[in-house]
Amino acid sequence: MIESIVDFFGDETYASRRRRLFYLVLVLIVVADFLVSREHAEYLWERLPGWSAVYGFGSCVLLIFVSKFLGHQGGLMRREDYYD
């Protein structure tokens, strides 16, 4: 059981299936966000359908770019043979 799950996520032959599954999950999350009641939302953007998905995606992208910047420009990353 666990071996088949590891093969699914690690093997390149399942790349197109993984991509389709990823897009399906994204669509289901956005569709589910349209079904959520918004009567207790405090701010305007909380009333927008799909806001949570957009905010989460933007936060992840920002986190990746900041960490890349800190690693490369901030001097946190070292050469591969640094300790040799």
GROMACS .gro file of N, CA and C in nm:
model
  252
    1MET      N    1   0.082  -0.119   0.000
    1MET     CA    2   0.000   0.000   0.000
    1MET      C    3   0.087   0.126   0.000
    2ILE      N    4   0.176   0.138   0.097
    2ILE     CA    5   0.260   0.257   0.106
    2ILE      C    6   0.357   0.264  -0.011
    3GLU      N    7   0.400   0.150  -0.059
    3GLU     CA    8   0.492   0.147  -0.172
    3GLU      C    9   0.427   0.202  -0.299
    4SER      N   10   0.299   0.170  -0.319
    4SER     CA   11   0.230   0.221  -0.438
    4SER      C   12   0.210   0.372  -0.427
    5ILE      N   13   0.189   0.424  -0.307
    5ILE     CA   14   0.174   0.569  -0.289
    5ILE      C   15   0.307   0.639  -0.315
    6VAL      N   16   0.416   0.581  -0.265
    6VAL     CA   17   0.549   0.639  -0.288
    6VAL      C   18   0.582   0.635  -0.436
    7ASP      N   19   0.549   0.525  -0.504
    7ASP     CA   20   0.574   0.517  -0.647
    7ASP      C   21   0.493   0.621  -0.723
    8PHE      N   22   0.369   0.645  -0.681
    8PHE     CA   23   0.284   0.743  -0.750
    8PHE      C   24   0.344   0.883  -0.742
    9PHE      N   25   0.395   0.921  -0.626
    9PHE     CA   26   0.448   1.055  -0.610
    9PHE      C   27   0.595   1.068  -0.650
   10GLY      N   28   0.666   0.958  -0.664
   10GLY     CA   29   0.808   0.965  -0.694
   10GLY      C   30   0.845   0.927  -0.835
   11ASP      N   31   0.759   0.855  -0.904
   11ASP     CA   32   0.793   0.803  -1.036
   11ASP      C   33   0.747   0.901  -1.145
   12GLU      N   34   0.832   0.924  -1.243
   12GLU     CA   35   0.800   1.018  -1.351
   12GLU      C   36   0.692   0.965  -1.445
   13THR      N   37   0.666   0.836  -1.445
   13THR     CA   38   0.563   0.782  -1.535
   13THR      C   39   0.424   0.827  -1.493
   14TYR      N   40   0.408   0.870  -1.368
   14TYR     CA   41   0.279   0.917  -1.319
   14TYR      C   42   0.268   1.069  -1.319
   15ALA      N   43   0.357   1.138  -1.387
   15ALA     CA   44   0.359   1.285  -1.383
   15ALA      C   45   0.231   1.346  -1.436
   16SER      N   46   0.179   1.294  -1.546
   16SER     CA   47   0.056   1.353  -1.602
   16SER      C   48  -0.064   1.326  -1.510
   17ARG      N   49  -0.068   1.211  -1.449
   17ARG     CA   50  -0.177   1.182  -1.352
   17ARG      C   51  -0.167   1.272  -1.230
   18ARG      N   52  -0.046   1.293  -1.180
   18ARG     CA   53  -0.027   1.383  -1.065
   18ARG      C   54  -0.072   1.524  -1.099
   19ARG      N   55  -0.037   1.570  -1.218
   19ARG     CA   56  -0.074   1.705  -1.259
   19ARG      C   57  -0.226   1.717  -1.270
   20ARG      N   58  -0.292   1.617  -1.329
   20ARG     CA   59  -0.438   1.620  -1.337
   20ARG      C   60  -0.502   1.617  -1.200
   21LEU      N   61  -0.447   1.536  -1.111
   21LEU     CA   62  -0.499   1.530  -0.974
   21LEU      C   63  -0.481   1.664  -0.903
   22PHE      N   64  -0.368   1.728  -0.923
   22PHE     CA   65  -0.340   1.858  -0.865
   22PHE      C   66  -0.441   1.962  -0.913
   23TYR      N   67  -0.465   1.967  -1.045
   23TYR     CA   68  -0.561   2.064  -1.099
   23TYR      C   69  -0.703   2.034  -1.051
   24LEU      N   70  -0.737   1.907  -1.039
   24LEU     CA   71  -0.869   1.870  -0.990
   24LEU      C   72  -0.889   1.918  -0.846
   25VAL      N   73  -0.789   1.899  -0.764
   25VAL     CA   74  -0.798   1.943  -0.624
   25VAL      C   75  -0.809   2.096  -0.618
   26LEU      N   76  -0.734   2.167  -0.701
   26LEU     CA   77  -0.743   2.313  -0.704
   26LEU      C   78  -0.882   2.359  -0.743
   27VAL      N   79  -0.941   2.298  -0.845
   27VAL     CA   80  -1.075   2.335  -0.889
   27VAL      C   81  -1.177   2.304  -0.779
   28LEU      N   82  -1.163   2.190  -0.713
   28LEU     CA   83  -1.256   2.156  -0.606
   28LEU      C   84  -1.247   2.253  -0.489
   29ILE      N   85  -1.129   2.300  -0.457
   29ILE     CA   86  -1.113   2.397  -0.348
   29ILE      C   87  -1.181   2.529  -0.383
   30VAL      N   88  -1.163   2.575  -0.506
   30VAL     CA   89  -1.225   2.701  -0.547
   30VAL      C   90  -1.377   2.685  -0.553
   31VAL      N   91  -1.426   2.574  -0.605
   31VAL     CA   92  -1.571   2.550  -0.610
   31VAL      C   93  -1.628   2.540  -0.469
   32ALA      N   94  -1.559   2.475  -0.379
   32ALA     CA   95  -1.606   2.465  -0.241
   32ALA      C   96  -1.610   2.601  -0.174
   33ASP      N   97  -1.521   2.690  -0.214
   33ASP     CA   98  -1.520   2.824  -0.157
   33ASP      C   99  -1.644   2.903  -0.198
   34PHE      N  100  -1.704   2.872  -0.313
   34PHE     CA  101  -1.827   2.938  -0.354
   34PHE      C  102  -1.946   2.893  -0.268
   35LEU      N  103  -1.936   2.777  -0.204
   35LEU     CA  104  -2.046   2.723  -0.126
   35LEU      C  105  -2.044   2.765   0.020
   36VAL      N  106  -1.940   2.834   0.062
   36VAL     CA  107  -1.925   2.874   0.202
   36VAL      C  108  -2.011   2.997   0.229
   37SER      N  109  -2.079   2.996   0.343
   37SER     CA  110  -2.160   3.110   0.384
   37SER      C  111  -2.068   3.226   0.421
   38ARG      N  112  -2.103   3.345   0.378
   38ARG     CA  113  -2.019   3.462   0.402
   38ARG      C  114  -2.089   3.567   0.489
   39GLU      N  115  -2.188   3.528   0.564
   39GLU     CA  116  -2.266   3.626   0.641
   39GLU      C  117  -2.190   3.685   0.758
   40HIS      N  118  -2.088   3.617   0.808
   40HIS     CA  119  -2.013   3.667   0.923
   40HIS      C  120  -1.876   3.722   0.886
   41ALA      N  121  -1.855   3.753   0.758
   41ALA     CA  122  -1.726   3.807   0.714
   41ALA      C  123  -1.712   3.951   0.762
   42GLU      N  124  -1.596   3.983   0.815
   42GLU     CA  125  -1.572   4.119   0.866
   42GLU      C  126  -1.526   4.215   0.758
   43TYR      N  127  -1.440   4.168   0.669
   43TYR     CA  128  -1.380   4.256   0.569
   43TYR      C  129  -1.436   4.225   0.431
   44LEU      N  130  -1.423   4.322   0.341
   44LEU     CA  131  -1.477   4.309   0.206
   44LEU      C  132  -1.415   4.190   0.132
   45TRP      N  133  -1.283   4.175   0.141
   45TRP     CA  134  -1.217   4.068   0.066
   45TRP      C  135  -1.254   3.929   0.117
   46GLU      N  136  -1.300   3.918   0.240
   46GLU     CA  137  -1.345   3.788   0.291
   46GLU      C  138  -1.475   3.744   0.227
   47ARG      N  139  -1.548   3.837   0.168
   47ARG     CA  140  -1.674   3.805   0.101
   47ARG      C  141  -1.653   3.759  -0.043
   48LEU      N  142  -1.534   3.779  -0.096
   48LEU     CA  143  -1.506   3.742  -0.235
   48LEU      C  144  -1.485   3.591  -0.247
   49PRO      N  145  -1.558   3.524  -0.336
   49PRO     CA  146  -1.536   3.381  -0.356
   49PRO      C  147  -1.398   3.356  -0.418
   50GLY      N  148  -1.329   3.261  -0.366
   50GLY     CA  149  -1.196   3.227  -0.417
   50GLY      C  150  -1.085   3.308  -0.354
   51TRP      N  151  -1.117   3.400  -0.264
   51TRP     CA  152  -1.016   3.484  -0.201
   51TRP      C  153  -0.915   3.401  -0.122
   52SER      N  154  -0.962   3.303  -0.049
   52SER     CA  155  -0.871   3.221   0.033
   52SER      C  156  -0.770   3.147  -0.054
   53ALA      N  157  -0.816   3.095  -0.168
   53ALA     CA  158  -0.725   3.024  -0.257
   53ALA      C  159  -0.621   3.119  -0.317
   54VAL      N  160  -0.664   3.236  -0.359
   54VAL     CA  161  -0.573   3.334  -0.418
   54VAL      C  162  -0.473   3.383  -0.313
   55TYR      N  163  -0.522   3.410  -0.193
   55TYR     CA  164  -0.435   3.457  -0.085
   55TYR      C  165  -0.332   3.350  -0.048
   56GLY      N  166  -0.375   3.226  -0.037
   56GLY     CA  167  -0.284   3.117  -0.004
   56GLY      C  168  -0.179   3.096  -0.111
   57PHE      N  169  -0.220   3.100  -0.238
   57PHE     CA  170  -0.126   3.083  -0.348
   57PHE      C  171  -0.025   3.197  -0.350
   58GLY      N  172  -0.074   3.320  -0.336
   58GLY     CA  173   0.016   3.435  -0.335
   58GLY      C  174   0.114   3.430  -0.220
   59SER      N  175   0.068   3.387  -0.103
   59SER     CA  176   0.157   3.375   0.012
   59SER      C  177   0.266   3.271  -0.011
   60CYS      N  178   0.230   3.160  -0.071
   60CYS     CA  179   0.329   3.056  -0.100
   60CYS      C  180   0.434   3.105  -0.200
   61VAL      N  181   0.388   3.173  -0.305
   61VAL     CA  182   0.481   3.225  -0.405
   61VAL      C  183   0.575   3.328  -0.342
   62LEU      N  184   0.520   3.416  -0.259
   62LEU     CA  185   0.602   3.517  -0.191
   62LEU      C  186   0.705   3.450  -0.099
   63LEU      N  187   0.663   3.348  -0.027
   63LEU     CA  188   0.754   3.276   0.062
   63LEU      C  189   0.869   3.212  -0.016
   64ILE      N  190   0.839   3.156  -0.132
   64ILE     CA  191   0.942   3.093  -0.214
   64ILE      C  192   1.042   3.197  -0.264
   65PHE      N  193   0.991   3.311  -0.313
   65PHE     CA  194   1.082   3.415  -0.364
   65PHE      C  195   1.167   3.476  -0.254
   66VAL      N  196   1.109   3.498  -0.138
   66VAL     CA  197   1.187   3.555  -0.027
   66VAL      C  198   1.295   3.456   0.017
   67SER      N  199   1.261   3.329   0.027
   67SER     CA  200   1.362   3.231   0.069
   67SER      C  201   1.471   3.215  -0.036
   68LYS      N  202   1.435   3.221  -0.164
   68LYS     CA  203   1.537   3.215  -0.270
   68LYS      C  204   1.630   3.338  -0.261
   69PHE      N  205   1.570   3.456  -0.240
   69PHE     CA  206   1.650   3.577  -0.229
   69PHE      C  207   1.745   3.568  -0.110
   70LEU      N  208   1.694   3.525   0.005
   70LEU     CA  209   1.780   3.514   0.124
   70LEU      C  210   1.889   3.410   0.104
   71GLY      N  211   1.857   3.303   0.035
   71GLY     CA  212   1.957   3.199   0.012
   71GLY      C  213   2.068   3.244  -0.080
   72HIS      N  214   2.031   3.306  -0.192
   72HIS     CA  215   2.131   3.342  -0.292
   72HIS      C  216   2.195   3.477  -0.263
   73GLN      N  217   2.116   3.580  -0.240
   73GLN     CA  218   2.170   3.714  -0.222
   73GLN      C  219   2.208   3.743  -0.077
   74GLY      N  220   2.141   3.679   0.016
   74GLY     CA  221   2.168   3.704   0.157
   74GLY      C  222   2.285   3.627   0.212
   75GLY      N  223   2.342   3.539   0.132
   75GLY     CA  224   2.460   3.466   0.173
   75GLY      C  225   2.433   3.345   0.260
   76LEU      N  226   2.311   3.298   0.264
   76LEU     CA  227   2.282   3.180   0.346
   76LEU      C  228   2.319   3.050   0.277
   77MET      N  229   2.317   3.049   0.144
   77MET     CA  230   2.353   2.929   0.070
   77MET      C  231   2.504   2.924   0.048
   78ARG      N  232   2.559   2.807   0.057
   78ARG     CA  233   2.703   2.787   0.034
   78ARG      C  234   2.721   2.696  -0.087
   79ARG      N  235   2.843   2.700  -0.139
   79ARG     CA  236   2.875   2.608  -0.250
   79ARG      C  237   2.859   2.465  -0.204
   80GLU      N  238   2.842   2.376  -0.299
   80GLU     CA  239   2.821   2.236  -0.266
   80GLU      C  240   2.945   2.175  -0.200
   81ASP      N  241   3.063   2.221  -0.236
   81ASP     CA  242   3.186   2.168  -0.179
   81ASP      C  243   3.243   2.260  -0.070
   82TYR      N  244   3.159   2.334  -0.002
   82TYR     CA  245   3.203   2.431   0.099
   82TYR      C  246   3.281   2.367   0.212
   83TYR      N  247   3.239   2.250   0.257
   83TYR     CA  248   3.305   2.186   0.372
   83TYR      C  249   3.418   2.092   0.331
   84ASP      N  250   3.447   2.080   0.204
   84ASP     CA  251   3.555   1.990   0.160
   84ASP      C  252   3.691   2.052   0.174
   0.00000   0.00000   0.00000
